[in-house]
């Protein structure tokens, strides 16, 4: 029987999805970050599939989302987008350390994935943590600095409350470069990496992930370790096909 339990690890609310009979055993772990304005519960279908395959799946709420939500306007949330991504990366270290403390991780088999903002988090985290063994980016950008520039341009056009100075914006760009996977491809270390993206995505540019994929394929000696699935006509919503393929990926690579 697959169980879903609510826990809080050092202030991080999360769901743990696992086979009840194996809940106290060390298992391979997948942590999955949700998208912007979403919450941990929205990724239960994928978590269930992976739990059936013997994984412990951890679904955390990002800062300002789900159980951590605050009463902020859309503009206020938008302005803190990259702060949320940065906090996700810090939260990931807390999750990994807690797993180690509880001896719940089997053979260091730790995987990471996410949707949209969670996919952006996943790519960025690969620059920081060599202990991530396999990953999947769904509708995310591994070019976080380029994405930030596009987002800032959009906010300037659409928000009357945009108050950041050029110096403040430039500081953010410089900070993001330290976690920009496209600028640190050597940090991949040929770790298994999966992309899924809809070609008609109006939110996160399809080309960010696809062009990156084509750039880094030569860095992989084993072509089975990197994969890109594109879905024709698909917008900014993960399909059942993508969920099933992601589950297969981790079952094979982690």
Coordinates of N, CA and C in Angstrom, one line a residue:
X1 N 0.8 -1.2 0.0 CA 0.0 0.0 0.0 C 0.9 1.3 0.0
X2 N 0.6 2.2 -0.9 CA 1.3 3.4 -1.0 C 0.7 4.4 0.0
X3 N 1.6 5.0 0.9 CA 1.1 6.0 1.8 C 1.6 7.4 1.6
X4 N 0.8 8.4 2.0 CA 1.2 9.8 1.8 C 1.2 10.4 3.3
X5 N 2.3 10.8 3.7 CA 2.4 11.4 5.1 C 2.9 12.8 5.0
X6 N 2.3 13.7 5.9 CA 2.7 15.1 6.0 C 3.8 15.2 7.1
X7 N 4.9 15.8 6.8 CA 5.9 16.0 7.8 C 6.5 17.4 7.6
X8 N 7.2 17.9 8.6 CA 7.9 19.2 8.5 C 9.4 19.0 8.9
X9 N 10.3 19.2 8.0 CA 11.7 19.0 8.3 C 12.4 20.3 8.4
X10 N 12.7 20.7 9.6 CA 13.4 22.0 9.9 C 12.7 23.1 9.2
X11 N 11.4 23.2 9.4 CA 10.6 24.3 8.9 C 10.1 24.1 7.4
X12 N 10.4 23.0 6.8 CA 10.0 22.8 5.4 C 8.8 21.8 5.4
X13 N 7.6 22.2 5.0 CA 6.5 21.3 4.9 C 6.6 20.4 3.7
X14 N 6.4 19.1 3.9 CA 6.5 18.2 2.7 C 5.6 17.0 2.9
X15 N 5.4 16.4 1.8 CA 4.7 15.1 1.7 C 5.8 14.0 1.4
X16 N 5.6 12.9 2.0 CA 6.5 11.8 1.8 C 5.6 10.6 1.2
X17 N 5.9 10.2 0.0 CA 5.1 9.1 -0.6 C 6.0 7.9 -0.7
X18 N 5.5 6.8 -0.2 CA 6.3 5.6 -0.1 C 5.4 4.4 0.2
X19 N 5.9 3.2 -0.2 CA 5.3 2.0 0.1 C 5.3 1.8 1.6
X20 N 4.2 1.6 2.2 CA 4.1 1.5 3.7 C 5.0 0.4 4.3
X21 N 5.2 -0.7 3.6 CA 6.0 -1.8 4.1 C 7.5 -1.4 4.1
X22 N 7.9 -0.4 3.3 CA 9.3 0.0 3.2 C 9.6 1.3 3.8
X23 N 8.6 1.9 4.5 CA 8.7 3.3 4.9 C 9.9 3.6 5.9
X24 N 10.3 2.5 6.6 CA 11.4 2.7 7.6 C 12.7 2.2 7.0
X25 N 12.7 1.8 5.8 CA 14.0 1.3 5.2 C 14.7 2.3 4.3
X26 N 16.0 2.2 4.2 CA 16.7 3.1 3.2 C 16.2 2.8 1.8
X27 N 15.9 3.8 1.1 CA 15.4 3.6 -0.3 C 16.0 4.7 -1.2
X28 N 16.0 4.5 -2.5 CA 16.4 5.6 -3.4 C 15.3 6.7 -3.3
X29 N 15.8 7.9 -3.4 CA 14.9 9.0 -3.1 C 14.8 10.0 -4.3
X30 N 13.6 10.4 -4.6 CA 13.4 11.5 -5.6 C 12.7 12.6 -4.8
X31 N 13.3 13.8 -4.9 CA 12.7 15.0 -4.5 C 12.2 15.8 -5.7
X32 N 10.9 16.2 -5.6 CA 10.3 16.9 -6.7 C 9.8 18.3 -6.3
X33 N 10.2 19.3 -7.0 CA 9.8 20.7 -6.7 C 8.7 21.1 -7.6
X34 N 7.6 21.6 -7.1 CA 6.5 22.1 -7.9 C 6.8 23.4 -8.6
X35 N 5.8 23.8 -9.4 CA 6.0 25.1 -10.2 C 5.5 26.3 -9.4
X36 N 5.7 27.4 -10.1 CA 5.3 28.7 -9.5 C 3.8 28.8 -9.3
X37 N 3.4 29.2 -8.2 CA 2.0 29.4 -7.7 C 1.3 28.0 -7.5
X38 N 2.0 26.9 -7.6 CA 1.5 25.6 -7.4 C 1.8 25.2 -5.9
X39 N 1.7 23.9 -5.7 CA 2.0 23.4 -4.3 C 2.3 21.9 -4.4
X40 N 2.8 21.4 -3.3 CA 3.4 20.0 -3.3 C 2.4 18.9 -3.7
X41 N 1.1 19.1 -3.3 CA 0.1 18.1 -3.6 C -0.2 17.9 -5.1
X42 N 0.2 18.9 -5.9 CA -0.1 18.8 -7.3 C 0.8 17.7 -8.1
X43 N 1.8 17.2 -7.4 CA 2.7 16.3 -8.0 C 2.5 14.9 -7.5
X44 N 1.4 14.6 -6.9 CA 1.1 13.3 -6.3 C 1.0 12.1 -7.3
X45 N 0.5 12.4 -8.5 CA 0.4 11.3 -9.5 C 1.8 10.7 -9.9
X46 N 2.8 11.6 -10.1 CA 4.1 11.1 -10.4 C 4.7 10.4 -9.2
X47 N 4.5 11.0 -8.0 CA 5.0 10.4 -6.8 C 4.5 9.0 -6.6
X48 N 3.2 8.8 -6.8 CA 2.6 7.5 -6.7 C 3.3 6.5 -7.6
X49 N 3.5 6.9 -8.8 CA 4.1 5.9 -9.8 C 5.5 5.5 -9.4
X50 N 6.3 6.5 -8.8 CA 7.6 6.2 -8.4 C 7.6 5.4 -7.1
X51 N 6.7 5.7 -6.2 CA 6.6 4.9 -5.0 C 6.3 3.5 -5.3
X52 N 5.5 3.2 -6.3 CA 5.2 1.8 -6.7 C 6.5 1.1 -7.2
X53 N 7.4 1.9 -7.7 CA 8.6 1.3 -8.2 C 9.7 1.2 -7.2
X54 N 9.4 1.5 -5.9 CA 10.3 1.3 -4.8 C 11.0 2.6 -4.4
X55 N 10.6 3.8 -4.8 CA 11.3 5.0 -4.4 C 10.5 5.6 -3.2
X56 N 11.3 6.4 -2.4 CA 10.7 7.3 -1.5 C 10.7 8.7 -2.2
X57 N 9.5 9.3 -2.3 CA 9.4 10.5 -3.0 C 9.0 11.6 -2.0
X58 N 9.8 12.7 -2.1 CA 9.6 13.8 -1.2 C 9.1 15.0 -2.0
X59 N 8.0 15.6 -1.6 CA 7.4 16.7 -2.3 C 7.3 17.9 -1.3
X60 N 8.3 18.8 -1.4 CA 8.3 20.0 -0.5 C 7.5 21.1 -1.0
X61 N 7.0 22.0 -0.1 CA 6.4 23.3 -0.5 C 7.5 24.3 -0.6
X62 N 7.6 25.0 -1.7 CA 8.5 26.1 -1.8 C 8.1 27.3 -0.9
X63 N 9.1 28.1 -0.6 CA 8.8 29.3 0.1 C 7.7 30.1 -0.6
X64 N 6.8 30.7 0.2 CA 5.6 31.5 -0.2 C 4.6 30.7 -1.0
X65 N 4.7 29.3 -0.9 CA 3.7 28.5 -1.6 C 3.1 27.4 -0.6
X66 N 1.9 26.9 -1.0 CA 1.3 25.9 -0.2 C 1.2 26.3 1.3
X67 N 1.7 25.4 2.2 CA 1.6 25.7 3.6 C 2.5 26.8 4.0
X68 N 3.4 27.3 3.1 CA 4.2 28.4 3.4 C 3.8 29.7 2.8
X69 N 2.5 29.7 2.3 CA 2.0 30.9 1.5 C 1.8 32.1 2.5
X70 N 2.0 33.3 1.9 CA 1.7 34.5 2.6 C 0.8 35.3 1.7
X71 N 0.2 36.4 2.3 CA -0.8 37.2 1.6 C 0.0 38.2 0.8
X72 N 0.5 37.8 -0.4 CA 1.2 38.7 -1.3 C 0.5 38.9 -2.6
X73 N 0.7 40.0 -3.2 CA 0.1 40.3 -4.5 C 0.9 39.6 -5.6
X74 N 0.3 39.5 -6.7 CA 1.0 38.9 -7.9 C 2.3 39.6 -8.2
X75 N 2.3 40.9 -8.1 CA 3.5 41.7 -8.4 C 4.6 41.4 -7.3
X76 N 4.2 41.3 -6.1 CA 5.1 41.0 -5.0 C 5.7 39.6 -5.1
X77 N 4.9 38.6 -5.5 CA 5.3 37.3 -5.8 C 6.3 37.3 -6.9
X78 N 6.0 37.9 -8.0 CA 6.9 37.9 -9.2 C 8.2 38.5 -8.9
X79 N 8.3 39.5 -8.0 CA 9.5 40.2 -7.7 C 10.4 39.2 -6.9
X80 N 9.8 38.2 -6.3 CA 10.6 37.3 -5.4 C 10.8 35.9 -6.0
X81 N 10.6 35.8 -7.3 CA 10.7 34.5 -8.0 C 12.1 33.9 -7.8
X82 N 13.1 34.7 -8.0 CA 14.5 34.1 -8.0 C 14.9 33.9 -6.5
X83 N 14.3 34.6 -5.6 CA 14.6 34.4 -4.2 C 14.0 33.0 -3.8
X84 N 12.8 32.7 -4.4 CA 12.2 31.4 -4.1 C 13.1 30.3 -4.6
X85 N 13.6 30.4 -5.9 CA 14.5 29.4 -6.4 C 15.7 29.2 -5.6
X86 N 16.3 30.3 -5.1 CA 17.5 30.3 -4.2 C 17.2 29.5 -2.9
X87 N 16.0 29.8 -2.4 CA 15.6 29.1 -1.1 C 15.3 27.6 -1.4
X88 N 14.8 27.3 -2.5 CA 14.6 25.9 -2.9 C 16.0 25.1 -2.8
X89 N 17.0 25.8 -3.4 CA 18.3 25.1 -3.4 C 18.8 24.9 -2.0
X90 N 18.6 25.9 -1.1 CA 19.0 25.7 0.3 C 18.1 24.6 1.0
X91 N 16.9 24.6 0.7 CA 16.0 23.6 1.3 C 16.4 22.2 0.8
X92 N 16.9 22.1 -0.4 CA 17.3 20.8 -0.9 C 18.5 20.2 0.0
X93 N 19.4 21.1 0.4 CA 20.5 20.6 1.3 C 19.9 20.1 2.6
X94 N 18.9 20.8 3.1 CA 18.3 20.4 4.4 C 17.6 19.0 4.2
X95 N 16.9 18.8 3.1 CA 16.3 17.5 2.8 C 17.3 16.4 2.8
X96 N 18.4 16.7 2.0 CA 19.4 15.6 1.9 C 20.1 15.3 3.3
X97 N 20.4 16.4 4.0 CA 21.0 16.2 5.4 C 20.1 15.4 6.3
X98 N 18.8 15.7 6.2 CA 17.8 15.0 7.1 C 17.7 13.6 6.7
X99 N 17.7 13.3 5.4 CA 17.6 11.9 5.0 C 18.8 11.1 5.5
X100 N 20.0 11.8 5.5 CA 21.2 11.1 6.0 C 21.1 10.9 7.5
X101 N 20.6 11.9 8.2 CA 20.5 11.8 9.7 C 19.5 10.6 10.0
X102 N 18.5 10.4 9.2 CA 17.5 9.4 9.5 C 17.8 8.1 8.8
X103 N 19.0 8.0 8.2 CA 19.4 6.9 7.4 C 18.3 6.3 6.5
X104 N 17.7 7.2 5.7 CA 16.6 6.8 4.9 C 17.0 6.7 3.4
X105 N 18.3 7.1 3.1 CA 18.7 7.1 1.7 C 19.6 5.9 1.4
X106 N 19.2 5.2 0.3 CA 19.9 4.0 0.0 C 21.1 4.2 -1.0
X107 N 22.3 3.9 -0.6 CA 23.4 4.0 -1.5 C 23.6 5.3 -2.2
X108 N 23.2 6.4 -1.5 CA 23.4 7.7 -2.1 C 22.6 7.9 -3.4
X109 N 21.6 7.2 -3.6 CA 20.7 7.3 -4.8 C 19.7 8.4 -4.6
X110 N 20.1 9.6 -4.9 CA 19.3 10.8 -4.7 C 19.0 11.4 -6.0
X111 N 17.7 11.5 -6.4 CA 17.3 12.2 -7.6 C 16.6 13.4 -7.4
X112 N 16.6 14.3 -8.4 CA 15.9 15.6 -8.3 C 15.2 15.9 -9.6
X113 N 14.0 16.5 -9.4 CA 13.2 16.9 -10.6 C 12.3 18.0 -10.2
X114 N 11.6 18.6 -11.2 CA 10.7 19.7 -11.0 C 10.0 20.2 -12.2
X115 N 8.9 20.9 -12.0 CA 8.1 21.4 -13.0 C 8.3 22.9 -13.1
X116 N 8.5 23.5 -14.2 CA 8.6 24.9 -14.4 C 9.6 25.6 -13.5
X117 N 9.1 26.3 -12.4 CA 10.1 26.9 -11.4 C 10.9 25.7 -10.8
X118 N 10.2 24.6 -10.6 CA 10.9 23.4 -10.0 C 11.9 22.9 -11.0
X119 N 11.7 23.0 -12.3 CA 12.7 22.6 -13.3 C 13.9 23.5 -13.3
X120 N 13.6 24.8 -13.1 CA 14.6 25.8 -13.1 C 15.5 25.5 -11.8
X121 N 14.8 25.2 -10.7 CA 15.5 24.9 -9.5 C 16.4 23.7 -9.7
X122 N 15.9 22.7 -10.4 CA 16.7 21.4 -10.6 C 17.9 21.7 -11.4
X123 N 17.8 22.4 -12.5 CA 19.0 22.8 -13.3 C 20.0 23.6 -12.4
X124 N 19.6 24.5 -11.7 CA 20.4 25.3 -10.9 C 21.1 24.5 -9.8
X125 N 20.4 23.6 -9.2 CA 20.9 22.8 -8.1 C 22.1 21.9 -8.6
X126 N 22.0 21.5 -9.8 CA 23.1 20.7 -10.4 C 24.5 21.4 -10.3
X127 N 24.5 22.7 -10.3 CA 25.7 23.4 -10.2 C 26.3 23.4 -8.8
X128 N 25.5 23.1 -7.8 CA 25.8 23.2 -6.4 C 26.1 21.8 -5.7
X129 N 25.4 20.8 -6.2 CA 25.4 19.5 -5.4 C 25.8 18.3 -6.3
X130 N 27.0 17.9 -6.2 CA 27.4 16.7 -6.9 C 26.8 15.4 -6.5
X131 N 26.1 15.4 -5.3 CA 25.4 14.2 -4.8 C 24.1 14.0 -5.5
X132 N 23.6 14.9 -6.3 CA 22.4 14.6 -7.1 C 22.9 13.6 -8.2
X133 N 22.3 12.4 -8.2 CA 22.7 11.3 -9.1 C 22.0 11.3 -10.5
X134 N 20.8 11.8 -10.5 CA 20.0 11.8 -11.7 C 18.9 12.9 -11.6
X135 N 18.5 13.5 -12.7 CA 17.6 14.6 -12.6 C 16.7 14.7 -13.9
X136 N 15.6 15.5 -13.7 CA 14.7 15.7 -14.8 C 14.1 17.1 -14.7
X137 N 14.1 17.8 -15.8 CA 13.7 19.2 -15.9 C 12.5 19.2 -16.8
X138 N 11.3 19.4 -16.3 CA 10.1 19.5 -17.0 C 9.6 21.0 -17.2
X139 N 9.6 21.5 -18.4 CA 9.2 22.8 -18.7 C 10.1 23.9 -17.9
X140 N 11.3 23.5 -17.7 CA 12.2 24.5 -17.0 C 13.3 25.0 -17.9
X141 N 14.0 26.0 -17.4 CA 15.1 26.5 -18.2 C 16.4 26.3 -17.4
X142 N 17.4 25.7 -18.1 CA 18.8 25.6 -17.6 C 19.6 26.9 -17.8
X143 N 18.9 27.9 -18.4 CA 19.6 29.2 -18.7 C 18.9 30.2 -17.8
X144 N 19.2 30.1 -16.5 CA 18.5 31.0 -15.6 C 18.7 32.5 -15.7
X145 N 19.9 32.8 -16.2 CA 20.2 34.2 -16.3 C 19.4 34.8 -17.5
X146 N 19.4 34.1 -18.6 CA 18.6 34.5 -19.8 C 17.1 34.5 -19.4
X147 N 16.7 33.6 -18.7 CA 15.3 33.6 -18.3 C 15.0 34.8 -17.4
X148 N 15.9 35.1 -16.5 CA 15.7 36.3 -15.6 C 15.6 37.6 -16.5
X149 N 16.4 37.7 -17.5 CA 16.4 38.9 -18.3 C 15.1 39.0 -19.0
X150 N 14.6 37.9 -19.5 CA 13.3 37.9 -20.2 C 12.1 38.3 -19.2
X151 N 12.2 37.7 -18.0 CA 11.2 38.0 -17.0 C 11.2 39.4 -16.6
X152 N 12.4 40.0 -16.4 CA 12.5 41.4 -16.0 C 11.9 42.3 -17.0
X153 N 12.2 42.0 -18.3 CA 11.6 42.8 -19.4 C 10.1 42.7 -19.4
X154 N 9.6 41.6 -19.1 CA 8.2 41.4 -19.1 C 7.5 42.1 -17.9
X155 N 8.2 42.1 -16.7 CA 7.6 42.8 -15.6 C 7.7 44.3 -15.8
X156 N 8.7 44.8 -16.4 CA 8.8 46.2 -16.7 C 7.6 46.7 -17.5
X157 N 7.3 45.8 -18.5 CA 6.2 46.2 -19.4 C 4.8 46.1 -18.8
X158 N 4.7 45.1 -17.9 CA 3.3 44.8 -17.4 C 3.0 45.2 -16.0
X159 N 4.0 45.7 -15.3 CA 3.7 46.1 -13.9 C 4.0 47.6 -13.7
X160 N 3.0 48.3 -13.1 CA 3.2 49.7 -12.8 C 4.0 49.9 -11.5
X161 N 4.2 48.8 -10.7 CA 4.8 48.8 -9.4 C 6.3 48.3 -9.5
X162 N 6.8 48.2 -10.7 CA 8.2 47.7 -10.8 C 9.2 48.8 -10.3
X163 N 9.9 48.6 -9.3 CA 10.7 49.6 -8.7 C 12.2 49.3 -8.6
X164 N 12.7 48.2 -9.2 CA 14.1 47.9 -9.1 C 14.9 48.8 -9.9
X165 N 16.1 49.2 -9.4 CA 17.0 50.0 -10.2 C 17.8 49.1 -11.1
X166 N 18.5 49.7 -12.0 CA 19.4 49.0 -13.0 C 20.5 48.3 -12.2
X167 N 21.0 48.9 -11.1 CA 22.1 48.3 -10.3 C 21.6 47.1 -9.6
X168 N 20.4 47.2 -9.1 CA 19.8 46.0 -8.3 C 19.6 44.9 -9.3
X169 N 19.1 45.2 -10.5 CA 18.9 44.1 -11.5 C 20.2 43.5 -11.9
X170 N 21.2 44.3 -12.1 CA 22.5 43.7 -12.5 C 23.1 42.8 -11.4
X171 N 22.9 43.2 -10.1 CA 23.3 42.4 -9.0 C 22.6 41.0 -9.0
X172 N 21.4 41.0 -9.3 CA 20.6 39.7 -9.4 C 21.2 38.9 -10.5
X173 N 21.5 39.5 -11.7 CA 22.0 38.7 -12.8 C 23.4 38.1 -12.4
X174 N 24.2 38.9 -11.7 CA 25.5 38.4 -11.3 C 25.4 37.2 -10.3
X175 N 24.4 37.3 -9.4 CA 24.2 36.2 -8.5 C 23.7 35.0 -9.2
X176 N 22.8 35.2 -10.2 CA 22.2 34.0 -10.9 C 23.3 33.3 -11.7
X177 N 24.3 34.0 -12.2 CA 25.3 33.3 -13.0 C 26.1 32.3 -12.2
X178 N 26.1 32.4 -10.8 CA 26.7 31.4 -10.0 C 26.0 30.1 -9.9
X179 N 24.7 30.1 -10.3 CA 23.9 28.9 -10.3 C 23.3 28.6 -11.7
X180 N 23.9 29.2 -12.7 CA 23.4 29.1 -14.1 C 24.1 27.9 -14.8
X181 N 23.4 26.8 -15.0 CA 24.0 25.6 -15.5 C 24.5 25.7 -16.9
X182 N 23.9 26.6 -17.7 CA 24.4 26.8 -19.0 C 25.8 27.5 -19.1
X183 N 26.2 28.1 -18.0 CA 27.5 28.7 -17.9 C 28.5 27.8 -17.1
X184 N 28.0 26.6 -16.7 CA 28.9 25.7 -15.9 C 28.6 24.3 -16.3
X185 N 28.7 24.0 -17.6 CA 28.3 22.7 -18.1 C 29.2 21.6 -17.6
X186 N 30.4 22.0 -17.1 CA 31.4 21.0 -16.6 C 30.8 20.4 -15.3
X187 N 29.9 21.1 -14.6 CA 29.3 20.6 -13.4 C 28.3 19.4 -13.6
X188 N 28.0 19.1 -14.8 CA 27.1 18.0 -15.1 C 27.8 16.7 -14.7
X189 N 29.0 16.5 -15.0 CA 29.8 15.3 -14.7 C 29.1 14.1 -15.3
X190 N 28.5 14.3 -16.5 CA 27.8 13.2 -17.2 C 26.7 12.5 -16.4
X191 N 26.1 13.2 -15.4 CA 25.0 12.7 -14.7 C 23.8 12.6 -15.5
X192 N 23.0 11.5 -15.4 CA 21.8 11.4 -16.2 C 20.8 12.6 -16.1
X193 N 20.4 13.1 -17.2 CA 19.6 14.3 -17.3 C 18.5 14.2 -18.3
X194 N 17.3 14.4 -17.9 CA 16.1 14.2 -18.8 C 15.4 15.6 -18.9
X195 N 15.0 15.9 -20.1 CA 14.2 17.1 -20.4 C 12.9 16.7 -21.0
X196 N 11.8 17.4 -20.6 CA 10.5 17.3 -21.3 C 10.0 18.8 -21.4
X197 N 9.6 19.1 -22.6 CA 9.1 20.5 -22.8 C 8.1 20.5 -24.0
X198 N 7.0 21.2 -23.8 CA 6.1 21.4 -24.9 C 6.5 22.5 -25.8
X199 N 6.4 22.3 -27.1 CA 6.9 23.2 -28.1 C 6.2 24.5 -28.1
X200 N 4.9 24.5 -27.6 CA 4.1 25.7 -27.7 C 4.0 26.4 -26.3
X201 N 5.0 26.2 -25.4 CA 5.0 26.7 -24.1 C 5.2 28.3 -24.2
X202 N 4.2 29.0 -23.7 CA 4.2 30.5 -23.7 C 4.9 31.1 -22.5
X203 N 5.2 30.3 -21.5 CA 5.7 30.8 -20.2 C 7.3 30.6 -20.1
X204 N 7.8 29.4 -20.3 CA 9.2 29.2 -20.2 C 9.6 28.8 -21.6
X205 N 10.5 29.6 -22.3 CA 10.8 29.3 -23.7 C 11.3 27.9 -23.9
X206 N 10.7 27.2 -24.9 CA 11.1 25.9 -25.3 C 12.6 25.8 -25.7
X207 N 13.1 26.9 -26.3 CA 14.4 26.9 -26.9 C 15.5 26.9 -25.8
X208 N 15.2 27.4 -24.6 CA 16.2 27.4 -23.6 C 16.7 26.0 -23.3
X209 N 15.7 25.1 -23.1 CA 16.1 23.7 -22.7 C 16.7 23.0 -24.0
X210 N 16.0 23.2 -25.1 CA 16.4 22.5 -26.3 C 17.8 22.8 -26.8
X211 N 18.1 24.1 -26.8 CA 19.4 24.6 -27.3 C 20.5 24.1 -26.3
X212 N 20.2 24.2 -25.0 CA 21.1 23.7 -24.0 C 21.4 22.2 -24.2
X213 N 20.3 21.4 -24.4 CA 20.5 20.0 -24.6 C 21.4 19.7 -25.8
X214 N 21.2 20.4 -26.9 CA 22.1 20.2 -28.1 C 23.5 20.6 -27.8
X215 N 23.7 21.6 -26.9 CA 25.1 22.1 -26.6 C 25.8 21.1 -25.7
X216 N 25.1 20.3 -24.8 CA 25.8 19.5 -23.9 C 25.8 18.0 -24.3
X217 N 25.1 17.6 -25.3 CA 25.1 16.2 -25.7 C 26.6 15.7 -26.0
X218 N 27.4 16.6 -26.6 CA 28.8 16.1 -26.8 C 29.6 15.8 -25.5
X219 N 29.1 16.3 -24.4 CA 29.8 16.1 -23.1 C 29.5 14.7 -22.6
X220 N 28.6 14.0 -23.2 CA 28.2 12.7 -22.6 C 28.8 11.6 -23.5
X221 N 29.5 10.7 -22.9 CA 30.1 9.5 -23.6 C 29.0 8.5 -23.8
X222 N 28.0 8.4 -22.8 CA 26.9 7.5 -22.9 C 25.7 8.3 -23.4
X223 N 25.2 8.1 -24.6 CA 24.0 8.8 -25.1 C 22.8 8.5 -24.4
X224 N 22.7 7.3 -23.7 CA 21.6 6.9 -22.9 C 21.4 7.8 -21.6
X225 N 22.4 8.6 -21.3 CA 22.4 9.3 -20.0 C 21.8 10.7 -20.2
X226 N 21.4 11.1 -21.4 CA 20.8 12.4 -21.6 C 19.7 12.2 -22.6
X227 N 18.5 12.8 -22.3 CA 17.4 12.6 -23.2 C 16.5 13.9 -23.2
X228 N 16.0 14.2 -24.4 CA 15.1 15.3 -24.5 C 13.8 14.9 -25.2
X229 N 12.7 15.0 -24.6 CA 11.4 14.7 -25.2 C 10.7 16.0 -25.5
X230 N 10.3 16.3 -26.7 CA 9.5 17.4 -27.1 C 8.1 17.0 -27.4
X231 N 7.1 17.8 -27.0 CA 5.8 17.5 -27.3 C 5.2 18.6 -28.2
X232 N 4.8 18.2 -29.4 CA 4.3 19.1 -30.4 C 2.9 19.7 -29.9
X233 N 2.8 21.0 -30.0 CA 1.6 21.7 -29.7 C 1.2 21.8 -28.2
X234 N 2.1 21.3 -27.4 CA 1.9 21.3 -25.9 C 2.2 22.7 -25.3
X235 N 1.4 23.2 -24.5 CA 1.6 24.5 -23.8 C 2.3 24.3 -22.5
X236 N 2.0 25.2 -21.5 CA 2.7 25.1 -20.2 C 1.9 24.3 -19.3
X237 N 1.8 23.0 -19.6 CA 1.1 22.0 -18.7 C 1.7 20.6 -19.0
X238 N 2.1 20.0 -17.9 CA 2.7 18.7 -18.0 C 1.7 17.6 -18.4
X239 N 2.0 16.9 -19.4 CA 1.1 15.8 -19.9 C 1.2 14.5 -19.2
X240 N 0.2 13.7 -19.3 CA 0.4 12.3 -18.7 C 1.6 11.6 -19.4
X241 N 1.8 11.8 -20.6 CA 2.9 11.2 -21.3 C 4.2 11.6 -20.6
X242 N 4.3 12.9 -20.3 CA 5.5 13.4 -19.6 C 5.7 12.7 -18.3
X243 N 4.6 12.6 -17.5 CA 4.7 12.0 -16.2 C 5.2 10.5 -16.3
X244 N 4.6 9.8 -17.2 CA 5.0 8.4 -17.4 C 6.4 8.3 -17.8
X245 N 6.9 9.1 -18.7 CA 8.3 9.0 -19.2 C 9.2 9.4 -18.1
X246 N 8.9 10.4 -17.3 CA 9.7 10.8 -16.2 C 9.9 9.7 -15.2
X247 N 8.8 9.0 -14.9 CA 8.8 7.8 -14.0 C 9.7 6.7 -14.5
X248 N 9.6 6.5 -15.8 CA 10.5 5.5 -16.5 C 12.0 5.9 -16.4
X249 N 12.2 7.2 -16.6 CA 13.6 7.7 -16.6 C 14.3 7.4 -15.2
X250 N 13.6 7.7 -14.1 CA 14.2 7.5 -12.8 C 14.3 6.0 -12.5
X251 N 13.3 5.2 -12.9 CA 13.4 3.8 -12.7 C 14.6 3.2 -13.4
X252 N 15.0 3.8 -14.5 CA 16.1 3.3 -15.3 C 17.5 3.9 -14.8
X253 N 17.5 5.1 -14.4 CA 18.7 5.8 -14.2 C 19.1 6.0 -12.7
X254 N 18.1 5.8 -11.8 CA 18.4 6.0 -10.4 C 18.2 4.7 -9.6

